[in-house]
Amino acid sequence: MIEINSFGVLGGDQRQASMAESMAADGYPVLCAGLEHVKGKNLKKAGWQEALKADYIILPLPVTKDGVTLNAPYAATELLLDREFFEMLKGKKVFCGMKNTLLKAGDYFKELTLLDYSKREEFAVRNAVPTAEGALEIAMGEYDGMIAGSRCLVTGFGRIGKVLSGMLKGMGARVTVSARKPEDLAWIEIYGYTPVSTGKLSEHQGFDFIFNTVPTMIFDAYTLAKTAQGAILIDLASLPGGAECRDAQEKARPGEVGLAFSFH
Amino acid sequence: MIEINSFGVLGGDQRQASMAESMAADGYPVLCAGLEHVKGKNLKKAGWQEALKADYIILPLPVTKDGVTLNAPYAATELLLDREFFEMLKGKKVFCGMKNTLLKAGDYFKELTLLDYSKREEFAVRNAVPTAEGALEIAMGEYDGMIAGSRCLVTGFGRIGKVLSGMLKGMGARVTVSARKPEDLAWIEIYGYTPVSTGKLSEHQGFDFIFNTVPTMIFDAYTLAKTAQGAILIDLASLPGGAECRDAQEKARPGEVGLAFSFH
Amino acid sequence: MIEINSFGVLGGDQRQASMAESMAADGYPVLCAGLEHVKGKNLKKAGWQEALKADYIILPLPVTKDGVTLNAPYAATELLLDREFFEMLKGKKVFCGMKNTLLKAGDYFKELTLLDYSKREEFAVRNAVPTAEGALEIAMGEYDGMIAGSRCLVTGFGRIGKVLSGMLKGMGARVTVSARKPEDLAWIEIYGYTPVSTGKLSEHQGFDFIFNTVPTMIFDAYTLAKTAQGAILIDLASLPGGAECRDAQEKARPGEVGLAFSFH
Amino acid sequence: MIEINSFGVLGGDQRQASMAESMAADGYPVLCAGLEHVKGKNLKKAGWQEALKADYIILPLPVTKDGVTLNAPYAATELLLDREFFEMLKGKKVFCGMKNTLLKAGDYFKELTLLDYSKREEFAVRNAVPTAEGALEIAMGEYDGMIAGSRCLVTGFGRIGKVLSGMLKGMGARVTVSARKPEDLAWIEIYGYTPVSTGKLSEHQGFDFIFNTVPTMIFDAYTLAKTAQGAILIDLASLPGGAECRDAQEKARPGEVGLAFSFH
């Protein structure tokens, strides 16, 4: 007899709900708690206690925002990350993202079998999608013109650069992508973007948007003054931030850098 | 000797500025007034009086929002649509959009040679792009999930339907498009969307978004209850509004229509 | 009681077989004859006589190639378009493409209820796809280089122009499309191709391919010499042929028009 | 004083000619020999002797097909890979692809400074494009139906898999891609293809085409019988060949594997 394990999905937002739905569609028994106010999903909802009886528990990303309660903005009631919660998790396989946040909430959580899904490469790949959409939403909100026909520079052709370039092109923008490695430049060309070697960024200008995805400092003062002239600069790189955005914004003379957003 | 006529571009927003830029790039002498606060554009700026000396005058769309001053949100000073303004336009070719708005501001404007560019088919085509982007921006703002992977229904395959479907697909959404005419359904399939005959809309459901572009009533109560169940409904059709959005929203029981936006 | 009519699908090639499959998948009873050697399809096969008992008969496009037998290259046996065949069709609804071809095979066919599907707009739309693929196949076969990165000019933005431009772009080509109407030029730009006004074709050159879809004479000797210089010219327009291909090829000095194909 | 080195480009086909053109467009002095019959290119043509005087020599890929003469199908005269040729190359930087082929033509070639461009990652990336186009051309030639709407399986998401999937989608095919790694499956989904885990290939069937890009044996007899049923199988993997094509074709009962092509 094959026994299918049951899953308890706790808290989180739309993405957590979508994941629960997709698992249920694959035939797994899934119980959801803390997603009471998520709209229009066919989820089997349960109380915290009931969902915690499942064999596998899936916690949201991040697991907590305040260090005290589970991250569950759509929950009817809150769930404390206390010893009682810990006791219910004991002996189960617990999936979570950014597990250090949980460990800070209580030492005893270290005793659990925690599987950090945010460290998996495919998780990082999939996570590039909401990041790219977030950047696009900022871009649409801040720009008076249209994305279609706008001149966009994406620095870096990693996960976010790849996804974002594709979306911008899909929206009708004219997309330039910078990279260092010759093979990335070859891919950039194959995908139909204009390739620019990172070292030659200052030779290119006239962009409406610059989306920085490179976590190191690639825009020096000179490149900023040339390339970012009049552009809206949206920084998607992890700290310490390649574009030195805040700095750029403060120092920028009017008309130099249009606007700068840090997006972490 | 070929004499090239000069153009005076007055007021408007980013689009008016882009148009001025594009004409200047084509070699025409262009003077702009009332675009003082538009960011980072290489426009030859002038005062109202000076720009009004050009042979051709291009007014914004709409020409006025308050019926009293020119629509010029990026202007340093306002321009009254008074008799003095009228006198300066006399004898010139004046391009404007939605000329009835101008005629309401003063009877004497009827004496002018007014060319209404908003009636040209290619204008309507190009105007579908900002409309589609606006709809996408609303969608991104209202939805907790991602556009990528979401299930979108676009009703109608006219100008806006065509542009919007392309953008949604470019963002990675799963796009269904409804139309009445068999040749439109053939095109919908060729472009890679799922075609649905308008008459069979009620057989399809499970959408995250419904973008209505059809100006007649295609969603009756039954279709709304079935197809729009749990979806975010964004109405892009001209009044009187195919989706009867407001009505739908008011009558909808919780979980029936997620949200409804009227977008005119 | 709902009675579903049965369909007899006779002769034709892969497309006829796909159509039969798709109808069967929609729940209609379908019998196929003359498709014995079509590979790997789940078709309910029958003899000519049996299939001809169905309520509706679907004949291939074209109905005949030799004027004597049914066009059925994948059939085990041939079917004569004789009086016996006519008698079996009497009283049935008969769908066919290019019905004049059938009428030439025998006067008595005029007595039948013939529905010519090749005259329907959606049929013409769908038919643009194999035409565009055929053009692409010729292009791939004749060109030593790659389609990806090649510079392609498509003249005309009708059905074939639309489909072919999309395929070329999908293959990574740099696509320029010419049209006469301003709204077509607006669409061409929105879809991400370079728009060229038909009247200004001679100002553009350096193409690797020119795909002509315009059935009137748009390439005069001067335009040919300038625009088609060194290009492979593939003529997709109906006779009498816009590009005057044969003529062009004969008159062309070496290096003027690379190659010219007439594709009807 | 900056001295720009001159390049001698020898033999090869359209690709070699395009490369020469692109270098000349970048401002380098380029002399071509052995490309006399390449159509319509603005190349500075020279004799073998003259081109061999350049500082850098670029040899074609492969360098030779017969082991005796340079691979130069478009040359007016042939060039022997003899000691005289070797003497002219001495002291120069010589770029070539698959240098072992040259070394077999004569031991003395080992003394040269040979830079094998075929080992560079970006070369392999760019080379995926003609390979994918070649596969598509075979597919178009062998299939009675259309690529648009056809069901294609691409096994493997390496360089060729990525490029080929994009082209097939660009042509309107319904594309399924198999991969082993979870992050590849995530990318496959993001790019809009249907992802299939390599281990579960046998659960999927009904394909019109299978393009194999995996150089190991992923199709066992069972998977072949299930997945490749009725499909045209095109093998793009390097030998020894993942699909065991020849074997498959020989063993296949009628209707099992439609056709099989080995493409090396």
Short mmCIF file of N, CA and C in Angstrom, two decimals, chain C residues 113-232:
data_model
loop_
_atom_site.label_atom_id
_atom_site.label_comp_id
_atom_site.label_asym_id
_atom_site.label_seq_id
_atom_site.Cartn_x
_atom_site.Cartn_y
_atom_site.Cartn_z
N THR C 113 -25.23 20.26 -53.60
CA THR C 113 -25.13 21.37 -52.66
C THR C 113 -23.67 21.47 -52.22
N LEU C 114 -22.92 22.34 -52.89
CA LEU C 114 -21.48 22.44 -52.62
C LEU C 114 -21.21 23.67 -51.77
N LEU C 115 -20.57 23.48 -50.65
CA LEU C 115 -20.20 24.60 -49.78
C LEU C 115 -18.70 24.80 -49.89
N ASP C 116 -18.31 25.93 -50.48
CA ASP C 116 -16.88 26.14 -50.73
C ASP C 116 -16.20 26.78 -49.52
N TYR C 117 -15.50 25.96 -48.74
CA TYR C 117 -14.88 26.51 -47.52
C TYR C 117 -13.71 27.42 -47.83
N SER C 118 -13.13 27.30 -49.02
CA SER C 118 -11.94 28.13 -49.30
C SER C 118 -12.32 29.59 -49.49
N LYS C 119 -13.61 29.89 -49.55
CA LYS C 119 -14.02 31.29 -49.69
C LYS C 119 -14.25 31.97 -48.35
N ARG C 120 -14.19 31.23 -47.26
CA ARG C 120 -14.42 31.81 -45.94
C ARG C 120 -13.17 32.54 -45.47
N GLU C 121 -13.40 33.69 -44.84
CA GLU C 121 -12.27 34.51 -44.38
C GLU C 121 -11.36 33.73 -43.42
N GLU C 122 -11.97 32.97 -42.49
CA GLU C 122 -11.10 32.29 -41.51
C GLU C 122 -10.29 31.18 -42.15
N PHE C 123 -10.81 30.67 -43.27
CA PHE C 123 -10.03 29.68 -44.00
C PHE C 123 -8.79 30.34 -44.60
N ALA C 124 -8.99 31.53 -45.18
CA ALA C 124 -7.87 32.28 -45.77
C ALA C 124 -6.86 32.64 -44.69
N VAL C 125 -7.36 33.00 -43.51
CA VAL C 125 -6.45 33.32 -42.40
C VAL C 125 -5.60 32.10 -42.05
N ARG C 126 -6.28 30.98 -41.83
CA ARG C 126 -5.54 29.77 -41.45
C ARG C 126 -4.59 29.31 -42.55
N ASN C 127 -4.98 29.55 -43.77
CA ASN C 127 -4.16 29.11 -44.89
C ASN C 127 -2.86 29.92 -45.01
N ALA C 128 -2.84 31.08 -44.37
CA ALA C 128 -1.62 31.90 -44.40
C ALA C 128 -0.47 31.19 -43.68
N VAL C 129 -0.82 30.32 -42.74
CA VAL C 129 0.22 29.66 -41.95
C VAL C 129 1.07 28.70 -42.80
N PRO C 130 0.44 27.73 -43.50
CA PRO C 130 1.30 26.87 -44.34
C PRO C 130 2.03 27.66 -45.44
N THR C 131 1.41 28.71 -45.96
CA THR C 131 2.09 29.52 -46.97
C THR C 131 3.35 30.15 -46.38
N ALA C 132 3.22 30.72 -45.19
CA ALA C 132 4.38 31.35 -44.54
C ALA C 132 5.46 30.32 -44.24
N GLU C 133 5.04 29.14 -43.77
CA GLU C 133 6.02 28.10 -43.49
C GLU C 133 6.73 27.64 -44.76
N GLY C 134 5.96 27.55 -45.83
CA GLY C 134 6.56 27.16 -47.11
C GLY C 134 7.62 28.18 -47.54
N ALA C 135 7.30 29.45 -47.36
CA ALA C 135 8.26 30.50 -47.72
C ALA C 135 9.53 30.39 -46.88
N LEU C 136 9.32 30.12 -45.59
CA LEU C 136 10.47 30.00 -44.69
C LEU C 136 11.32 28.79 -45.06
N GLU C 137 10.66 27.72 -45.46
CA GLU C 137 11.41 26.52 -45.85
C GLU C 137 12.27 26.80 -47.09
N ILE C 138 11.67 27.51 -48.06
CA ILE C 138 12.46 27.90 -49.24
C ILE C 138 13.64 28.75 -48.81
N ALA C 139 13.36 29.71 -47.95
CA ALA C 139 14.41 30.63 -47.49
C ALA C 139 15.55 29.86 -46.84
N MET C 140 15.21 28.90 -45.98
CA MET C 140 16.24 28.12 -45.29
C MET C 140 17.04 27.28 -46.28
N GLY C 141 16.35 26.78 -47.27
CA GLY C 141 17.02 25.92 -48.23
C GLY C 141 17.96 26.68 -49.15
N GLU C 142 17.61 27.91 -49.46
CA GLU C 142 18.38 28.64 -50.47
C GLU C 142 19.51 29.48 -49.89
N TYR C 143 19.47 29.70 -48.59
CA TYR C 143 20.40 30.65 -48.00
C TYR C 143 21.51 29.88 -47.29
N ASP C 144 22.74 30.30 -47.51
CA ASP C 144 23.86 29.63 -46.85
C ASP C 144 23.97 30.05 -45.39
N GLY C 145 23.51 31.28 -45.10
CA GLY C 145 23.60 31.79 -43.74
C GLY C 145 22.44 31.32 -42.88
N MET C 146 22.22 32.04 -41.80
CA MET C 146 21.15 31.67 -40.89
C MET C 146 20.00 32.65 -41.01
N ILE C 147 18.81 32.17 -40.73
CA ILE C 147 17.65 33.07 -40.66
C ILE C 147 17.84 34.00 -39.46
N ALA C 148 18.27 33.42 -38.33
CA ALA C 148 18.54 34.23 -37.15
C ALA C 148 19.57 35.30 -37.50
N GLY C 149 19.25 36.53 -37.24
CA GLY C 149 20.16 37.63 -37.52
C GLY C 149 20.09 38.16 -38.94
N SER C 150 19.40 37.44 -39.83
CA SER C 150 19.33 37.91 -41.21
C SER C 150 18.38 39.10 -41.30
N ARG C 151 18.58 39.89 -42.34
CA ARG C 151 17.75 41.09 -42.53
C ARG C 151 16.65 40.76 -43.55
N CYS C 152 15.42 40.75 -43.09
CA CYS C 152 14.30 40.34 -43.93
C CYS C 152 13.36 41.50 -44.17
N LEU C 153 12.95 41.64 -45.41
CA LEU C 153 11.90 42.60 -45.76
C LEU C 153 10.65 41.82 -46.17
N VAL C 154 9.54 42.10 -45.51
CA VAL C 154 8.26 41.54 -45.91
C VAL C 154 7.45 42.69 -46.49
N THR C 155 7.04 42.57 -47.74
CA THR C 155 6.22 43.64 -48.31
C THR C 155 4.76 43.28 -48.16
N GLY C 156 4.02 44.18 -47.52
CA GLY C 156 2.60 43.96 -47.32
C GLY C 156 2.30 43.38 -45.94
N PHE C 157 1.23 43.87 -45.30
CA PHE C 157 0.89 43.42 -43.95
C PHE C 157 -0.55 42.88 -43.95
N GLY C 158 -0.83 42.07 -44.95
CA GLY C 158 -2.09 41.34 -44.98
C GLY C 158 -1.92 40.05 -44.20
N ARG C 159 -2.75 39.06 -44.51
CA ARG C 159 -2.71 37.80 -43.76
C ARG C 159 -1.34 37.15 -43.79
N ILE C 160 -0.79 36.98 -44.99
CA ILE C 160 0.50 36.28 -45.09
C ILE C 160 1.61 37.14 -44.49
N GLY C 161 1.58 38.43 -44.75
CA GLY C 161 2.59 39.33 -44.19
C GLY C 161 2.62 39.27 -42.67
N LYS C 162 1.43 39.25 -42.06
CA LYS C 162 1.35 39.21 -40.59
C LYS C 162 1.95 37.91 -40.05
N VAL C 163 1.52 36.78 -40.64
CA VAL C 163 1.98 35.49 -40.12
C VAL C 163 3.48 35.32 -40.36
N LEU C 164 3.92 35.66 -41.56
CA LEU C 164 5.33 35.45 -41.91
C LEU C 164 6.25 36.34 -41.07
N SER C 165 5.87 37.60 -40.86
CA SER C 165 6.69 38.49 -40.05
C SER C 165 6.87 37.92 -38.65
N GLY C 166 5.77 37.41 -38.09
CA GLY C 166 5.84 36.83 -36.76
C GLY C 166 6.77 35.63 -36.70
N MET C 167 6.71 34.78 -37.72
CA MET C 167 7.58 33.60 -37.73
C MET C 167 9.05 34.00 -37.88
N LEU C 168 9.31 34.95 -38.77
CA LEU C 168 10.69 35.39 -38.97
C LEU C 168 11.24 35.98 -37.68
N LYS C 169 10.44 36.80 -37.01
CA LYS C 169 10.88 37.38 -35.74
C LYS C 169 11.10 36.26 -34.72
N GLY C 170 10.20 35.30 -34.72
CA GLY C 170 10.32 34.17 -33.80
C GLY C 170 11.59 33.35 -34.04
N MET C 171 12.09 33.42 -35.27
CA MET C 171 13.34 32.72 -35.60
C MET C 171 14.56 33.59 -35.33
N GLY C 172 14.34 34.83 -34.93
CA GLY C 172 15.47 35.70 -34.60
C GLY C 172 15.94 36.60 -35.73
N ALA C 173 15.15 36.70 -36.80
CA ALA C 173 15.53 37.58 -37.90
C ALA C 173 15.24 39.04 -37.55
N ARG C 174 15.90 39.95 -38.26
CA ARG C 174 15.60 41.38 -38.11
C ARG C 174 14.60 41.74 -39.19
N VAL C 175 13.38 42.05 -38.80
CA VAL C 175 12.27 42.10 -39.74
C VAL C 175 11.83 43.54 -40.03
N THR C 176 11.81 43.87 -41.32
CA THR C 176 11.26 45.14 -41.79
C THR C 176 9.99 44.80 -42.56
N VAL C 177 8.92 45.56 -42.35
CA VAL C 177 7.68 45.30 -43.07
C VAL C 177 7.22 46.59 -43.74
N SER C 178 6.84 46.48 -45.00
CA SER C 178 6.33 47.66 -45.69
C SER C 178 4.82 47.60 -45.81
N ALA C 179 4.20 48.75 -45.74
CA ALA C 179 2.76 48.85 -45.93
C ALA C 179 2.44 50.25 -46.43
N ARG C 180 1.21 50.40 -46.92
CA ARG C 180 0.80 51.68 -47.44
C ARG C 180 0.03 52.48 -46.38
N LYS C 181 -0.90 51.80 -45.69
CA LYS C 181 -1.81 52.50 -44.78
C LYS C 181 -1.12 52.87 -43.46
N PRO C 182 -1.35 54.12 -43.00
CA PRO C 182 -0.74 54.55 -41.73
C PRO C 182 -1.09 53.62 -40.57
N GLU C 183 -2.30 53.09 -40.54
CA GLU C 183 -2.63 52.23 -39.39
C GLU C 183 -1.88 50.90 -39.44
N ASP C 184 -1.62 50.41 -40.67
CA ASP C 184 -0.80 49.20 -40.77
C ASP C 184 0.62 49.49 -40.28
N LEU C 185 1.14 50.67 -40.65
CA LEU C 185 2.49 51.03 -40.19
C LEU C 185 2.54 51.14 -38.67
N ALA C 186 1.44 51.63 -38.08
CA ALA C 186 1.37 51.68 -36.62
C ALA C 186 1.41 50.27 -36.02
N TRP C 187 0.63 49.36 -36.60
CA TRP C 187 0.64 47.97 -36.12
C TRP C 187 2.01 47.34 -36.28
N ILE C 188 2.63 47.58 -37.43
CA ILE C 188 3.96 47.00 -37.69
C ILE C 188 4.93 47.41 -36.59
N GLU C 189 4.85 48.68 -36.20
CA GLU C 189 5.74 49.16 -35.14
C GLU C 189 5.39 48.52 -33.80
N ILE C 190 4.09 48.42 -33.51
CA ILE C 190 3.66 47.83 -32.24
C ILE C 190 4.13 46.38 -32.12
N TYR C 191 4.09 45.66 -33.23
CA TYR C 191 4.51 44.25 -33.19
C TYR C 191 6.04 44.11 -33.16
N GLY C 192 6.74 45.24 -33.22
CA GLY C 192 8.20 45.17 -33.05
C GLY C 192 9.00 45.02 -34.33
N TYR C 193 8.39 45.27 -35.48
CA TYR C 193 9.12 45.26 -36.74
C TYR C 193 9.48 46.69 -37.13
N THR C 194 10.41 46.84 -38.06
CA THR C 194 10.72 48.16 -38.57
C THR C 194 9.72 48.50 -39.69
N PRO C 195 8.96 49.58 -39.54
CA PRO C 195 7.97 49.92 -40.57
C PRO C 195 8.60 50.74 -41.70
N VAL C 196 8.19 50.45 -42.91
CA VAL C 196 8.63 51.21 -44.07
C VAL C 196 7.42 51.50 -44.94
N SER C 197 7.25 52.75 -45.31
CA SER C 197 6.16 53.10 -46.20
C SER C 197 6.46 52.54 -47.59
N THR C 198 5.46 51.91 -48.21
CA THR C 198 5.65 51.27 -49.51
C THR C 198 6.30 52.22 -50.52
N GLY C 199 5.89 53.47 -50.48
CA GLY C 199 6.42 54.44 -51.43
C GLY C 199 7.90 54.76 -51.23
N LYS C 200 8.41 54.41 -50.09
CA LYS C 200 9.82 54.73 -49.80
C LYS C 200 10.71 53.49 -49.79
N LEU C 201 10.22 52.40 -50.40
CA LEU C 201 10.98 51.15 -50.40
C LEU C 201 12.39 51.31 -50.95
N SER C 202 12.53 52.14 -51.97
CA SER C 202 13.84 52.23 -52.64
C SER C 202 14.89 52.86 -51.73
N GLU C 203 14.45 53.50 -50.63
CA GLU C 203 15.43 54.09 -49.70
C GLU C 203 16.04 53.04 -48.77
N HIS C 204 15.48 51.83 -48.80
CA HIS C 204 15.97 50.80 -47.89
C HIS C 204 16.65 49.69 -48.67
N GLN C 205 17.76 49.24 -48.15
CA GLN C 205 18.47 48.17 -48.83
C GLN C 205 19.28 47.34 -47.85
N GLY C 206 20.07 46.43 -48.40
CA GLY C 206 20.91 45.59 -47.55
C GLY C 206 20.17 44.40 -46.97
N PHE C 207 19.08 43.98 -47.62
CA PHE C 207 18.32 42.85 -47.11
C PHE C 207 18.93 41.52 -47.58
N ASP C 208 18.82 40.51 -46.74
CA ASP C 208 19.21 39.17 -47.16
C ASP C 208 18.04 38.49 -47.87
N PHE C 209 16.83 38.83 -47.44
CA PHE C 209 15.62 38.26 -48.05
C PHE C 209 14.58 39.33 -48.29
N ILE C 210 13.86 39.19 -49.38
CA ILE C 210 12.65 39.97 -49.58
C ILE C 210 11.51 39.00 -49.84
N PHE C 211 10.49 39.06 -49.00
CA PHE C 211 9.31 38.24 -49.19
C PHE C 211 8.20 39.15 -49.68
N ASN C 212 7.80 38.98 -50.92
CA ASN C 212 6.75 39.83 -51.45
C ASN C 212 5.38 39.19 -51.27
N THR C 213 4.47 39.90 -50.61
CA THR C 213 3.10 39.38 -50.45
C THR C 213 2.08 40.27 -51.14
N VAL C 214 2.57 41.25 -51.88
CA VAL C 214 1.65 42.21 -52.51
C VAL C 214 1.39 41.82 -53.96
N PRO C 215 0.12 41.62 -54.33
CA PRO C 215 -0.17 41.09 -55.66
C PRO C 215 -0.08 42.13 -56.78
N THR C 216 0.20 43.38 -56.45
CA THR C 216 0.38 44.35 -57.53
C THR C 216 1.85 44.68 -57.65
N MET C 217 2.15 45.39 -58.70
CA MET C 217 3.54 45.68 -59.03
C MET C 217 4.11 46.76 -58.11
N ILE C 218 4.79 46.38 -57.04
CA ILE C 218 5.34 47.43 -56.19
C ILE C 218 6.84 47.61 -56.40
N PHE C 219 7.48 46.64 -57.02
CA PHE C 219 8.90 46.79 -57.29
C PHE C 219 9.10 47.22 -58.74
N ASP C 220 9.38 48.46 -58.97
CA ASP C 220 9.75 48.85 -60.33
C ASP C 220 11.25 48.57 -60.50
N ALA C 221 11.73 48.79 -61.70
CA ALA C 221 13.12 48.46 -62.00
C ALA C 221 14.08 49.17 -61.03
N TYR C 222 13.76 50.43 -60.72
CA TYR C 222 14.64 51.21 -59.86
C TYR C 222 14.68 50.65 -58.43
N THR C 223 13.46 50.38 -57.90
CA THR C 223 13.38 49.84 -56.55
C THR C 223 14.06 48.48 -56.47
N LEU C 224 13.83 47.67 -57.51
CA LEU C 224 14.47 46.35 -57.55
C LEU C 224 15.99 46.51 -57.47
N ALA C 225 16.52 47.41 -58.29
CA ALA C 225 17.96 47.57 -58.36
C ALA C 225 18.52 48.05 -57.02
N LYS C 226 17.75 48.89 -56.31
CA LYS C 226 18.24 49.43 -55.03
C LYS C 226 17.96 48.46 -53.88
N THR C 227 16.68 48.12 -53.72
CA THR C 227 16.27 47.40 -52.52
C THR C 227 16.63 45.92 -52.58
N ALA C 228 16.49 45.33 -53.76
CA ALA C 228 16.67 43.89 -53.87
C ALA C 228 18.11 43.50 -54.16
N GLN C 229 18.96 44.46 -54.26
CA GLN C 229 20.39 44.23 -54.51
C GLN C 229 20.96 43.13 -53.58
N GLY C 230 21.33 42.03 -54.16
CA GLY C 230 21.97 40.98 -53.36
C GLY C 230 21.03 40.16 -52.50
N ALA C 231 19.75 40.47 -52.56
CA ALA C 231 18.80 39.75 -51.70
C ALA C 231 18.22 38.53 -52.41
N ILE C 232 17.73 37.58 -51.64
CA ILE C 232 16.95 36.48 -52.19
C ILE C 232 15.50 36.92 -52.17
#
